[in-house]
Structures are given as structure tokens and as C-alpha cells.
Tab-separated table of C-alpha atoms in Angstrom:
chain	number	residue	atom	x	y	z
L	21	MET	CA	-93.987	-32.355	-31.502
L	22	ASP	CA	-94.974	-33.555	-28.034
L	23	LYS	CA	-97.099	-30.473	-27.367
L	24	ILE	CA	-98.756	-30.677	-30.773
L	25	VAL	CA	-99.775	-34.302	-30.177
L	26	TYR	CA	-101.243	-33.558	-26.748
L	27	ILE	CA	-103.128	-30.535	-28.096
L	28	LEU	CA	-104.507	-32.741	-30.877
L	29	VAL	CA	-105.621	-35.331	-28.317
L	30	PHE	CA	-107.295	-32.646	-26.206
L	31	LEU	CA	-109.141	-31.127	-29.176
L	32	THR	CA	-110.268	-34.578	-30.330
L	33	ALA	CA	-111.641	-35.399	-26.871
L	34	ILE	CA	-113.492	-32.070	-26.594
L	35	GLY	CA	-114.884	-32.363	-30.107
L	36	MET	CA	-115.933	-35.966	-29.526
L	37	MET	CA	-117.837	-35.081	-26.351
L	38	PHE	CA	-119.482	-32.075	-27.980
L	39	VAL	CA	-120.509	-33.716	-31.271
L	40	THR	CA	-121.726	-37.005	-29.778
L	41	PHE	CA	-123.095	-35.800	-26.416
L	42	PRO	CA	-124.006	-37.547	-24.122
L	43	ASP	CA	-122.546	-40.838	-25.439
L	44	GLY	CA	-119.261	-39.122	-26.200
L	45	VAL	CA	-118.674	-38.145	-22.574
L	46	ALA	CA	-118.803	-41.763	-21.417
L	47	ALA	CA	-116.713	-42.863	-24.401
L	48	VAL	CA	-113.971	-40.299	-23.721
L	49	SER	CA	-113.967	-41.253	-20.027
L	50	LEU	CA	-113.458	-44.911	-20.953
L	51	VAL	CA	-110.684	-44.002	-23.394
L	52	PHE	CA	-108.919	-41.979	-20.692
L	53	PHE	CA	-109.338	-44.765	-18.118
L	54	ILE	CA	-107.694	-47.326	-20.435
L	55	SER	CA	-105.103	-45.105	-22.112
L	56	VAL	CA	-103.427	-43.830	-18.945
L	57	PRO	CA	-102.233	-47.308	-17.812
L	58	ILE	CA	-101.063	-48.065	-21.364
L	59	ILE	CA	-98.989	-44.875	-21.464
L	60	PHE	CA	-97.609	-45.664	-18.006
L	61	LEU	CA	-96.574	-49.182	-19.089
L	62	ILE	CA	-94.912	-47.858	-22.233
L	63	ARG	CA	-92.864	-45.343	-20.245
L	64	GLN	CA	-91.897	-47.981	-17.661
L	65	THR	CA	-90.802	-50.521	-20.272
L	66	VAL	CA	-88.375	-48.466	-22.377
L	67	SER	CA	-86.039	-45.509	-21.946
L	68	ALA	CA	-87.435	-42.006	-21.525
L	69	GLU	CA	-86.556	-41.019	-25.096
L	70	ASP	CA	-88.017	-44.174	-26.664
L	71	GLY	CA	-91.058	-43.970	-24.404
L	72	LYS	CA	-91.738	-40.439	-25.569
L	73	VAL	CA	-91.710	-41.552	-29.217
L	74	LEU	CA	-93.907	-44.604	-28.579
L	75	VAL	CA	-96.450	-42.590	-26.614
L	76	GLN	CA	-96.657	-40.114	-29.489
L	77	ILE	CA	-97.208	-42.954	-31.966
L	78	PHE	CA	-99.884	-44.460	-29.713
L	79	LEU	CA	-101.707	-41.148	-29.308
L	80	ILE	CA	-101.596	-40.334	-33.031
L	81	GLY	CA	-103.002	-43.777	-33.826
L	82	LEU	CA	-105.672	-43.298	-31.161
L	83	VAL	CA	-106.737	-39.882	-32.472
L	84	LEU	CA	-107.072	-41.210	-36.023
L	85	ARG	CA	-109.242	-44.103	-34.831
L	86	LEU	CA	-111.421	-41.918	-32.616
L	87	ILE	CA	-112.019	-39.397	-35.406
L	88	PHE	CA	-112.993	-42.216	-37.740
L	89	GLY	CA	-115.274	-43.634	-35.046
L	90	VAL	CA	-117.011	-40.291	-34.536
L	91	TYR	CA	-117.582	-40.069	-38.288
L	92	LEU	CA	-119.202	-43.526	-38.247
L	93	HIS	CA	-121.353	-42.623	-35.268
L	94	VAL	CA	-122.560	-39.208	-36.423
L	95	PHE	CA	-123.327	-40.201	-40.002
L	96	GLN	CA	-124.521	-43.732	-39.102
L	97	MET	CA	-122.014	-45.420	-41.414
L	98	ARG	CA	-121.513	-48.643	-39.464
L	99	GLU	CA	-123.546	-50.694	-41.912
L	100	PHE	CA	-121.420	-49.344	-44.755
L	101	PHE	CA	-118.041	-50.144	-43.176
L	102	GLY	CA	-118.737	-53.032	-40.803
L	103	GLY	CA	-122.261	-54.219	-40.123
L	104	ASP	CA	-121.016	-56.756	-37.575
L	105	ALA	CA	-120.849	-53.929	-35.032
L	106	LEU	CA	-124.630	-53.701	-34.937
L	107	THR	CA	-124.868	-57.446	-34.333
L	108	TYR	CA	-122.430	-57.274	-31.411
L	109	ASP	CA	-124.397	-54.343	-30.008
L	110	ALA	CA	-127.669	-56.296	-30.141
L	111	TYR	CA	-126.102	-59.453	-28.689
L	112	ALA	CA	-124.487	-57.508	-25.847
L	113	GLN	CA	-127.730	-55.807	-24.907
L	114	ARG	CA	-129.555	-59.141	-24.825
L	115	ILE	CA	-126.882	-60.624	-22.563
L	116	LEU	CA	-127.194	-57.613	-20.282
L	117	ASP	CA	-130.985	-57.951	-20.248
L	118	VAL	CA	-130.626	-61.530	-19.028
L	119	TRP	CA	-128.090	-60.504	-16.379
L	120	MET	CA	-130.528	-57.827	-15.170
L	121	GLY	CA	-133.418	-60.313	-15.092
L	122	ALA	CA	-135.418	-58.537	-17.812
L	123	VAL	CA	-135.229	-61.565	-20.142
L	124	PRO	CA	-135.286	-65.261	-19.135
L	125	ALA	CA	-132.005	-67.183	-19.364
L	126	GLY	CA	-133.555	-69.637	-21.811
L	127	ASP	CA	-134.060	-66.938	-24.451
L	128	PRO	CA	-132.851	-68.324	-27.841
L	129	TYR	CA	-131.180	-65.042	-28.819
L	130	TYR	CA	-129.278	-65.005	-25.528
L	131	LEU	CA	-128.201	-68.627	-25.955
L	132	ARG	CA	-126.916	-67.839	-29.448
L	133	ALA	CA	-125.051	-64.767	-28.186
L	134	THR	CA	-123.310	-66.672	-25.383
L	135	SER	CA	-122.655	-69.941	-27.204
L	136	THR	CA	-118.956	-70.689	-27.644
L	137	GLY	CA	-119.900	-72.075	-31.040
L	138	THR	CA	-120.975	-68.608	-32.205
L	139	PRO	CA	-118.145	-66.819	-34.066
L	140	GLY	CA	-116.810	-63.866	-32.092
L	141	TRP	CA	-118.624	-64.707	-28.858
L	142	GLY	CA	-115.851	-62.991	-26.906
L	143	VAL	CA	-116.857	-59.605	-28.343
L	144	ASN	CA	-120.414	-60.175	-27.108
L	145	TYR	CA	-119.244	-60.640	-23.532
L	146	LEU	CA	-116.744	-57.778	-23.725
L	147	THR	CA	-119.384	-55.369	-24.998
L	148	SER	CA	-121.824	-56.578	-22.348
L	149	PHE	CA	-119.381	-55.684	-19.565
L	150	ILE	CA	-118.900	-52.223	-21.059
L	151	TYR	CA	-122.686	-51.763	-21.231
L	152	LEU	CA	-123.009	-53.012	-17.661
L	153	VAL	CA	-120.811	-50.136	-16.478
L	154	LEU	CA	-121.744	-47.357	-18.913
L	155	GLY	CA	-125.149	-48.379	-20.213
L	156	ARG	CA	-125.858	-49.224	-23.835
L	157	ASN	CA	-123.295	-47.094	-25.645
L	158	ILE	CA	-121.917	-48.459	-28.903
L	159	LEU	CA	-119.650	-45.413	-29.239
L	160	ALA	CA	-117.943	-46.312	-25.960
L	161	ALA	CA	-117.554	-49.938	-27.052
L	162	GLN	CA	-115.984	-48.986	-30.371
L	163	SER	CA	-113.762	-46.443	-28.603
L	164	PHE	CA	-112.474	-49.279	-26.424
L	165	CYS	CA	-111.560	-51.131	-29.624
L	166	ALA	CA	-109.868	-47.958	-30.888
L	167	VAL	CA	-107.622	-47.822	-27.821
L	168	ILE	CA	-106.635	-51.470	-28.244
L	169	GLY	CA	-106.034	-50.898	-31.948
L	170	ALA	CA	-103.783	-47.925	-31.214
L	171	ALA	CA	-101.965	-49.925	-28.516
L	172	THR	CA	-101.046	-52.479	-31.179
L	173	ALA	CA	-98.503	-49.999	-32.576
L	174	PRO	CA	-96.210	-49.910	-29.501
L	175	MET	CA	-96.811	-53.641	-29.079
L	176	VAL	CA	-95.410	-54.194	-32.579
L	177	TYR	CA	-92.380	-52.127	-31.582
L	178	PHE	CA	-91.693	-54.482	-28.668
L	179	CYS	CA	-92.179	-57.547	-30.870
L	180	ALA	CA	-89.831	-56.248	-33.578
L	181	HIS	CA	-87.242	-55.194	-31.011
L	182	LYS	CA	-87.300	-58.671	-29.466
L	183	ILE	CA	-86.443	-60.198	-32.839
L	184	PHE	CA	-83.970	-57.697	-34.286
L	185	GLY	CA	-82.802	-55.579	-31.347
L	186	ASN	CA	-83.125	-52.530	-33.588
L	187	LYS	CA	-85.081	-49.513	-32.370
L	188	ARG	CA	-85.513	-47.988	-35.818
L	189	VAL	CA	-87.049	-51.182	-37.204
L	190	GLY	CA	-89.530	-51.257	-34.334
L	191	THR	CA	-90.373	-47.579	-34.721
L	192	VAL	CA	-90.995	-47.812	-38.474
L	193	ALA	CA	-93.232	-50.873	-38.001
L	194	ALA	CA	-95.136	-49.136	-35.187
L	195	VAL	CA	-95.755	-46.027	-37.289
L	196	MET	CA	-97.157	-48.093	-40.161
L	197	VAL	CA	-99.553	-49.927	-37.844
L	198	ALA	CA	-100.648	-46.630	-36.283
L	199	VAL	CA	-101.458	-44.766	-39.510
L	200	PHE	CA	-102.189	-47.366	-42.203
L	201	PRO	CA	-105.827	-46.855	-43.312
L	202	ALA	CA	-106.886	-50.516	-43.108
L	203	PHE	CA	-105.808	-50.702	-39.468
L	204	ILE	CA	-107.652	-47.483	-38.665
L	205	ILE	CA	-110.829	-48.735	-40.347
L	206	TRP	CA	-110.941	-52.205	-38.806
L	207	SER	CA	-109.741	-51.291	-35.312
L	208	GLY	CA	-111.714	-48.053	-35.080
L	209	GLN	CA	-115.048	-49.904	-34.999
L	210	LEU	CA	-116.781	-52.356	-32.696
L	211	LEU	CA	-115.272	-55.300	-34.552
L	212	LYS	CA	-113.133	-58.218	-33.479
L	213	ASP	CA	-110.382	-57.575	-36.048
L	214	GLY	CA	-108.474	-54.961	-34.060
L	215	LEU	CA	-108.699	-57.045	-30.887
L	216	ILE	CA	-107.407	-60.127	-32.711
L	217	ILE	CA	-104.457	-58.242	-34.174
L	218	PHE	CA	-103.448	-56.918	-30.757
L	219	LEU	CA	-103.712	-60.365	-29.157
L	220	LEU	CA	-101.669	-61.919	-31.968
L	221	VAL	CA	-98.830	-59.451	-31.473
L	222	LEU	CA	-99.076	-59.858	-27.691
L	223	ALA	CA	-98.865	-63.646	-28.014
L	224	MET	CA	-95.821	-63.506	-30.307
L	225	THR	CA	-94.076	-60.986	-28.050
L	226	MET	CA	-94.662	-63.129	-24.969
L	227	VAL	CA	-93.325	-66.189	-26.782
L	228	LEU	CA	-90.172	-64.274	-27.708
L	229	GLN	CA	-89.846	-63.166	-24.086
L	230	LEU	CA	-90.219	-66.722	-22.803
L	231	GLN	CA	-87.607	-67.958	-25.250
L	232	GLU	CA	-85.109	-65.676	-23.538
L	233	LYS	CA	-86.140	-66.267	-19.935
L	234	PHE	CA	-88.980	-67.858	-18.003
L	235	ASN	CA	-91.355	-65.222	-16.686
L	236	TYR	CA	-94.634	-65.842	-14.857
L	237	PHE	CA	-96.196	-62.649	-16.175
L	238	ALA	CA	-95.264	-63.605	-19.734
L	239	VAL	CA	-96.937	-67.009	-19.266
L	240	ILE	CA	-100.088	-65.353	-17.903
L	241	PHE	CA	-100.264	-62.867	-20.777
L	242	LEU	CA	-99.621	-65.640	-23.301
L	243	LEU	CA	-102.480	-67.717	-21.887
L	244	PHE	CA	-104.702	-64.633	-21.835
L	245	SER	CA	-103.954	-63.877	-25.480
L	246	LEU	CA	-104.582	-67.485	-26.541
L	247	PHE	CA	-107.923	-67.554	-24.738
L	248	GLY	CA	-108.854	-64.190	-26.232
L	249	ILE	CA	-107.977	-65.351	-29.746
L	250	LEU	CA	-110.088	-68.477	-29.291
L	251	SER	CA	-113.060	-66.379	-28.181
L	252	LEU	CA	-112.769	-64.180	-31.267
L	253	ARG	CA	-111.692	-66.453	-34.138
L	254	PHE	CA	-111.145	-70.067	-33.135
L	255	TYR	CA	-109.168	-71.318	-36.139
L	256	ILE	CA	-106.448	-68.726	-35.576
L	257	PHE	CA	-106.014	-70.228	-32.109
L	258	TYR	CA	-104.723	-73.457	-33.670
L	259	MET	CA	-102.218	-71.590	-35.832
L	260	VAL	CA	-100.929	-69.557	-32.909
L	261	ALA	CA	-100.711	-72.705	-30.772
L	262	ILE	CA	-98.636	-74.452	-33.449
L	263	ALA	CA	-96.394	-71.390	-33.797
L	264	VAL	CA	-95.944	-71.273	-30.021
L	265	ALA	CA	-95.137	-74.985	-29.838
L	266	GLY	CA	-92.730	-74.738	-32.758
L	267	SER	CA	-90.895	-71.800	-31.251
L	268	PHE	CA	-90.530	-73.508	-27.876
L	269	ILE	CA	-89.229	-76.669	-29.536
L	270	VAL	CA	-86.748	-74.864	-31.773
L	271	GLY	CA	-86.028	-72.077	-29.299
L	272	GLN	CA	-83.348	-69.442	-29.564
L	273	SER	CA	-80.729	-71.795	-28.200
L	274	SER	CA	-79.882	-75.458	-28.640
L	275	SER	CA	-78.694	-75.847	-25.040
L	276	VAL	CA	-80.225	-78.483	-22.788
L	277	LYS	CA	-81.482	-75.751	-20.454
L	278	ALA	CA	-83.333	-73.981	-23.269
L	279	ILE	CA	-84.879	-77.233	-24.520
L	280	LEU	CA	-86.077	-78.142	-21.018
L	281	ARG	CA	-87.479	-74.650	-20.533
L	282	GLY	CA	-89.414	-74.939	-23.787
L	283	PHE	CA	-90.768	-78.354	-22.814
L	284	VAL	CA	-91.880	-77.119	-19.386
L	285	LEU	CA	-93.582	-74.096	-20.937
L	286	LEU	CA	-95.470	-76.312	-23.383
L	287	VAL	CA	-96.686	-78.540	-20.547
L	288	VAL	CA	-97.692	-75.562	-18.377
L	289	CYS	CA	-99.582	-73.881	-21.223
L	290	GLY	CA	-101.268	-77.132	-22.237
L	291	VAL	CA	-102.434	-77.929	-18.709
L	292	ALA	CA	-103.619	-74.363	-18.109
L	293	LEU	CA	-105.566	-74.206	-21.366
L	294	THR	CA	-107.162	-77.581	-20.647
L	295	TYR	CA	-108.100	-76.491	-17.127
L	296	ILE	CA	-109.960	-73.377	-18.266
L	297	GLY	CA	-111.759	-75.302	-21.003
L	298	VAL	CA	-109.972	-73.783	-23.982
L	299	THR	CA	-108.980	-77.084	-25.569
L	300	ARG	CA	-112.510	-78.443	-25.224
L	301	THR	CA	-114.020	-75.346	-26.833
L	302	ALA	CA	-111.412	-75.391	-29.586
L	303	THR	CA	-112.126	-79.055	-30.316
L	304	GLU	CA	-115.874	-78.457	-30.482
L	305	ASN	CA	-115.408	-75.553	-32.888
L	306	PHE	CA	-112.984	-77.522	-35.025
L	307	ASP	CA	-115.399	-80.456	-35.257
L	308	LYS	CA	-118.130	-78.050	-36.348
L	309	TRP	CA	-116.235	-75.733	-38.707
L	310	GLY	CA	-112.845	-77.291	-39.370
L	311	SER	CA	-113.567	-79.695	-42.240
L	312	LEU	CA	-112.815	-78.857	-45.869
L	313	GLU	CA	-116.526	-79.255	-46.625
L	314	SER	CA	-117.336	-76.497	-44.123
L	315	VAL	CA	-114.590	-74.327	-45.593
L	316	GLN	CA	-116.048	-74.866	-49.060
L	317	ARG	CA	-119.530	-73.812	-47.923
L	318	SER	CA	-118.168	-70.649	-46.314
L	319	ARG	CA	-115.996	-69.853	-49.307
L	320	ASP	CA	-118.883	-70.389	-51.700
L	321	ASP	CA	-121.027	-67.944	-49.699
L	322	LEU	CA	-118.250	-65.357	-49.752
L	323	SER	CA	-117.594	-65.698	-53.482
L	324	ARG	CA	-121.282	-65.177	-54.293
L	325	SER	CA	-121.896	-62.266	-51.924
L	326	GLY	CA	-122.120	-58.764	-53.383
L	327	GLN	CA	-120.063	-57.746	-56.403
L	328	SER	CA	-116.665	-58.536	-54.932
L	329	GLY	CA	-116.585	-62.333	-55.032
L	330	PHE	CA	-113.863	-64.239	-56.868
L	331	GLY	CA	-113.066	-67.871	-57.635
L	332	GLY	CA	-116.686	-68.985	-57.472
L	333	ASP	CA	-115.883	-72.066	-59.537
L	334	VAL	CA	-113.120	-73.240	-57.185
L	335	ASP	CA	-113.896	-76.293	-55.036
L	336	VAL	CA	-111.786	-76.600	-51.880
L	337	SER	CA	-113.715	-79.512	-50.371
L	338	THR	CA	-110.860	-81.857	-51.342
L	339	THR	CA	-107.149	-81.633	-50.606
L	340	GLN	CA	-106.315	-81.280	-54.289
L	341	GLY	CA	-108.903	-78.539	-54.718
L	342	ALA	CA	-107.649	-76.694	-51.649
L	343	ILE	CA	-104.088	-76.732	-52.960
L	344	SER	CA	-105.192	-75.554	-56.406
L	345	ALA	CA	-107.010	-72.594	-54.805
L	346	VAL	CA	-103.859	-71.231	-53.173
L	347	PRO	CA	-102.398	-69.271	-56.150
L	348	ILE	CA	-105.517	-67.231	-56.922
L	349	GLY	CA	-106.398	-66.911	-53.246
L	350	LEU	CA	-102.903	-65.718	-52.355
L	351	THR	CA	-102.947	-63.184	-55.190
L	352	TYR	CA	-106.205	-61.622	-54.014
L	353	LEU	CA	-105.262	-61.845	-50.339
L	354	MET	CA	-102.003	-59.961	-50.838
L	355	LEU	CA	-102.914	-57.535	-53.641
L	356	ALA	CA	-106.688	-56.956	-53.807
L	357	PRO	CA	-108.659	-54.890	-54.459
L	358	PHE	CA	-107.189	-54.360	-57.920
L	359	PRO	CA	-107.729	-50.864	-59.368
L	360	TRP	CA	-109.260	-52.233	-62.571
L	361	GLU	CA	-111.771	-54.347	-60.623
L	362	MET	CA	-113.028	-51.692	-58.201
L	363	ALA	CA	-116.796	-51.822	-58.562
L	364	ASN	CA	-118.080	-49.700	-55.675
L	365	LEU	CA	-117.214	-46.793	-53.389
L	366	ARG	CA	-115.905	-48.990	-50.583
L	367	GLN	CA	-113.302	-50.460	-52.905
L	368	ALA	CA	-112.507	-47.151	-54.637
L	369	ILE	CA	-111.535	-45.370	-51.414
L	370	THR	CA	-108.851	-48.005	-50.791
L	371	LEU	CA	-106.987	-47.176	-54.041
L	372	PRO	CA	-104.290	-44.888	-52.525
L	373	GLU	CA	-103.624	-47.397	-49.755
L	374	VAL	CA	-103.438	-50.318	-52.190
L	375	LEU	CA	-100.876	-48.507	-54.347
L	376	VAL	CA	-98.740	-47.732	-51.290
L	377	TRP	CA	-99.041	-51.353	-50.165
L	378	TRP	CA	-97.867	-52.618	-53.547
L	379	ALA	CA	-94.886	-50.264	-53.390
L	380	LEU	CA	-93.914	-51.680	-49.973
L	381	LEU	CA	-93.927	-55.333	-51.042
L	382	PRO	CA	-90.362	-55.321	-52.490
L	383	LEU	CA	-89.154	-54.090	-49.099
L	384	PHE	CA	-91.065	-56.959	-47.477
L	385	VAL	CA	-89.266	-59.511	-49.663
L	386	TYR	CA	-85.919	-57.852	-48.921
L	387	GLY	CA	-86.563	-57.830	-45.175
L	388	LEU	CA	-87.926	-61.375	-45.133
L	389	LEU	CA	-84.869	-62.795	-46.915
L	390	PHE	CA	-82.581	-60.974	-44.492
L	391	THR	CA	-84.569	-62.355	-41.544
L	392	ILE	CA	-84.412	-65.925	-42.829
L	393	LYS	CA	-80.647	-65.625	-43.321
L	394	THR	CA	-79.741	-63.902	-40.058
L	395	ARG	CA	-82.641	-64.066	-37.555
L	396	MET	CA	-84.391	-67.307	-38.441
L	397	ARG	CA	-84.383	-68.863	-34.978
L	398	GLY	CA	-85.631	-65.742	-33.217
L	399	ALA	CA	-88.359	-65.074	-35.779
L	400	ILE	CA	-89.676	-68.659	-35.842
L	401	PRO	CA	-93.047	-67.992	-34.103
L	402	VAL	CA	-93.854	-65.027	-36.349
L	403	LEU	CA	-92.755	-66.840	-39.517
L	404	ILE	CA	-94.697	-70.024	-38.724
L	405	PHE	CA	-97.888	-68.184	-37.846
L	406	THR	CA	-97.723	-65.769	-40.787
L	407	LEU	CA	-97.154	-68.604	-43.254
L	408	MET	CA	-99.973	-70.744	-41.849
L	409	LEU	CA	-102.524	-67.926	-41.743
L	410	THR	CA	-101.567	-66.801	-45.250
L	411	LEU	CA	-102.116	-70.294	-46.640
L	412	ALA	CA	-105.365	-70.728	-44.694
L	413	TYR	CA	-106.833	-67.450	-45.936
L	414	SER	CA	-105.630	-68.193	-49.468
L	415	ILE	CA	-107.801	-71.317	-49.414
L	416	PHE	CA	-110.720	-69.862	-47.485
L	417	GLN	CA	-111.154	-66.419	-49.020
L	418	GLY	CA	-113.541	-65.859	-51.905
L	419	ASN	CA	-114.403	-62.203	-51.421
L	420	VAL	CA	-112.265	-59.117	-52.053
L	421	GLY	CA	-113.733	-57.141	-49.149
L	422	THR	CA	-113.153	-59.919	-46.635
L	423	ALA	CA	-109.637	-60.509	-47.965
L	424	TYR	CA	-108.823	-56.807	-47.557
L	425	ARG	CA	-110.206	-56.879	-44.028
L	426	GLN	CA	-108.500	-60.043	-42.831
L	427	ARG	CA	-105.216	-59.222	-44.544
L	428	THR	CA	-104.485	-56.893	-41.623
L	429	GLN	CA	-103.919	-59.944	-39.400
L	430	ILE	CA	-100.991	-60.833	-41.663
L	431	GLN	CA	-99.902	-57.287	-42.508
L	432	VAL	CA	-99.185	-56.495	-38.873
L	433	PHE	CA	-96.217	-58.902	-39.018
L	434	MET	CA	-95.347	-58.123	-42.623
L	435	PHE	CA	-94.827	-54.516	-41.536
L	436	ILE	CA	-91.990	-55.713	-39.303
L	437	PHE	CA	-90.206	-57.254	-42.283
L	438	ILE	CA	-90.994	-54.185	-44.392
L	439	ALA	CA	-89.357	-52.068	-41.693
L	440	VAL	CA	-86.298	-54.322	-41.853
L	441	GLY	CA	-86.151	-53.899	-45.632
L	442	TRP	CA	-86.560	-50.143	-45.247
L	443	GLU	CA	-83.680	-49.907	-42.778
L	444	LEU	CA	-81.426	-52.137	-44.890
L	445	ARG	CA	-82.080	-49.972	-47.918
L	446	LYS	CA	-81.483	-46.839	-45.861
L	447	GLU	CA	-78.205	-48.211	-44.478
L	448	LYS	CA	-77.004	-49.135	-47.963
L	449	LYS	CA	-77.759	-45.643	-49.184
L	450	GLU	CA	-75.946	-44.112	-46.206
L	451	ASN	CA	-72.969	-46.410	-46.790
L	452	ARG	CA	-72.814	-45.414	-50.462
L	453	LEU	CA	-72.888	-41.733	-49.547
L	454	ALA	CA	-70.224	-42.242	-46.883
L	455	LEU	CA	-68.027	-44.173	-49.323
L	456	ARG	CA	-68.466	-41.488	-51.971
L	457	ALA	CA	-67.570	-38.786	-49.449
L	458	ALA	CA	-64.493	-40.747	-48.344
L	459	LYS	CA	-63.307	-41.140	-51.934
L	460	ARG	CA	-63.871	-37.443	-52.535
L	461	ARG	CA	-61.768	-36.599	-49.480
L	462	GLN	CA	-59.013	-38.889	-50.722
L	463	ILE	CA	-59.020	-37.200	-54.116
L	464	ASP	CA	-59.001	-33.751	-52.529
L	465	GLU	CA	-56.110	-34.718	-50.256
L	466	TYR	CA	-54.205	-36.195	-53.188
L	467	LEU	CA	-54.697	-33.073	-55.306
L	468	LYS	CA	-53.745	-30.858	-52.382
L	469	GLU	CA	-50.611	-32.904	-51.724
L	470	LYS	CA	-49.679	-32.854	-55.414
L	471	LYS	CA	-50.191	-29.114	-55.582
L	472	GLU	CA	-47.991	-28.566	-52.538
L	473	LYS	CA	-45.227	-30.706	-54.016
L	474	GLY	CA	-45.500	-28.897	-57.322
L	475	GLY	CA	-45.333	-25.561	-55.562
């Protein structure tokens, strides 16, 4: 298996460079430069056997994303799958032009690209740095996103293992993140979605680490992930911050030492975020976009865009209206696109994935109930964040395509609970088979003993 994976990686790299030359050469070089440290960290963090499996999962996820990215690049399908990539490309080039002195710093397009009030401004800067090193190369930028998207799979393993201490649960969750089509689509492009998902899992994993023991590196990575999330999608920052605060307050232990550690961590994170300007930026964005009236305007635009809008008559500008929007919003967020409502090719190609996703939901419920009963304290940050983001998107969403896209930010944690449900079901089946075999042995021994006595 190991050799097959490495051969597949090699063939993908060669094919990518050949088909997309010369951009592909720079893109593959960037992928190699980033992937090697990731593989090294994976192998240093877990045992040799587990590291081998996680590296394979990472590489398979990476190959799938790179192949999808090459398809987008060669056939110019970015507008079809995610037109935002072209916007980030244009913004990044304008920023680079200003850095190089080709365009004055007062250029309106540059000011819009670098404004912290512009959604996703972090992607603009990230892409600019890539272009600064490699030149304007959107394939390289999206390949960077592909590496981060693939790295989310082993990151999910670490997060799940922190909560449940079960390698099989972590492995199953990692595999689903690596190969699920929605994750390949949204993290295989120059989009912020894959970056957000990775940072969310990183933040939750660092919180779980800090609950166990104070670690300077964990604090640094937590602050990095919070800043990154703010630069990509500001309102998620608030939800993560609340989940972090809640987990530190509740903690994994009720001892005085654990409570003091949580309090100190909250103070350190708060001071650090204030110092680097995160809280100021977050407040400015919240004042601009955080009211129910702003949410209603955005939702109304989404519900009227294209042929995939829903709930156009719902008004969420009031508290009562927002609450009333949750049932229909939650239904579409978790289940859409529905097969009987698929109106275009983009929705139709998701049908196999949607059916698989529906089939996995009972396992999610099973795993979630088990977690609440047995691992509630350890899973607090993940549970708080997942619940808050689910409710927020249920109110905000008014478009099937956007719901399908942003559902991945919730699915990444739902996969952990699905993996728990899968393992519980598997263990029950194994126990039934073992019990049946034991009974059969008892019967055989009884019959043998009876026969011997009769003889």
C-alpha cells in the first residue's frame, strides 16, 4: 500500500508539471516544500505504525485535491465551482503591484483588498506572498490550499484522539475528511473554506491540549489559528472564542489547579489578541456586519441568487424571525441539496455524496449521544462550537449552494462523531459474533461430553 501511494504521488506530480507547464513546476515545488515538514511532524508526533497510516491518508487526500485542481486549471472551471478564486487572484496581484511600486498605495482597489473589513482579506495577503515568491501563479496558490486541506485529515485524527483516546475513531474520521467530495472541492481551490476548516480543527486540538497541560507552543498555535480565522471569516472567530472560553472554564477537571490554569490561559489569550489588534478588528467587523438587519440583507441576497435560493419570505431581522428560520435553515444546511430539487449540473453531481451523507447521519446521532454521556467534558469545545455555528448558519443561509459549501465547516467535526458511531456499531457486531461463537462452543462441548458419557 505504501509503495502504491508514493507511486501515485509521483505520477500526479509528473502529470501536473507536464499538463500545466510552466505553472505546474512552481506549484509542485511549493507542494513539496510544504508537504515534507507536514509528513515529518506527523511521523514525529505518533508511533511509526500510526504515522505510516496518517501519511498515507494525507497523501491520498493531497493527490485527490491536486488532480481536481489540475482539472479546474486546464479546463478553466474556476468560475463554475468557485468564482471567488478569481477575485482573490486579482486582489493579490494588485497588492503585489503596490508592494513593487507599480501602483500607488492610495489605489482604491488596493485599499479594498487590504481592508480588514473586506471578507476574506487574509486570503488576499496569503496569495500575495505566494505571488511575491513564485510570480502570479493561481495554480500554485490553489495547490497551497490543497496541501492545507489534505493536512486537515491527520489534524482531525489528533483532535479525535484527544477526545476519545481511540486510534480507530481518529483514523475513520481522517479518512472521511481526506476523501469526501465536498472537502476535495472546497479545499482543492483557491478558496478560504479549506483554510478555515484546518484552522478550526487546529484551534480545537490546541484547546484540548491546553486542557491537559499548559504548553507554550499550544498557546502560540491557538493564537495563530484564532487570528487566521478572523482574517478569513470574522463571525466564526466569535464562536471559536466562546468555545475556547467555555472549555477553559469547564475544563477536563474540577480541581483548583485546572481552574486556575484555565483562567490564566483566558487572560493570556485575551491580552495577546488585544495586543495584535484582533479584538479591535473583530469589534469593527461585528459593528458592521453583526446585526440581525445585516444578516437579513445577506440572507435575502442569497435566497434570490440563482435557482438555488430557499426561504425568500423569511425575515430574520428580528429575534422572533431569526428563531422561526432555524427549522427550515437547519433542514437545508444538514440535508441539501435534495435530489428532487436539483436544478442544475452543479447540484446533480453532488447526488451520490448527498445519499452517502444521509446514510451516515444515524451514526452521527449514535456517536453524539455516546459522547454526551461519556465524554462530555472533554468534547466541550467541539460541541459548543458545532452547535453555535449550526444555529448561526441555519439563520443566515438562504441558498442551497452556499449551505452545501459551508456545511463542511460543521461536517469536519460531525465526522468525528460519525466515526464514534461507526466504531460502536462495529464493536456491537463483533461482540454479537463473539457471543454467538462462545455459545456454539458451549453447545459443542456439551454434546461432546454427553456423547462420551453415553458411549
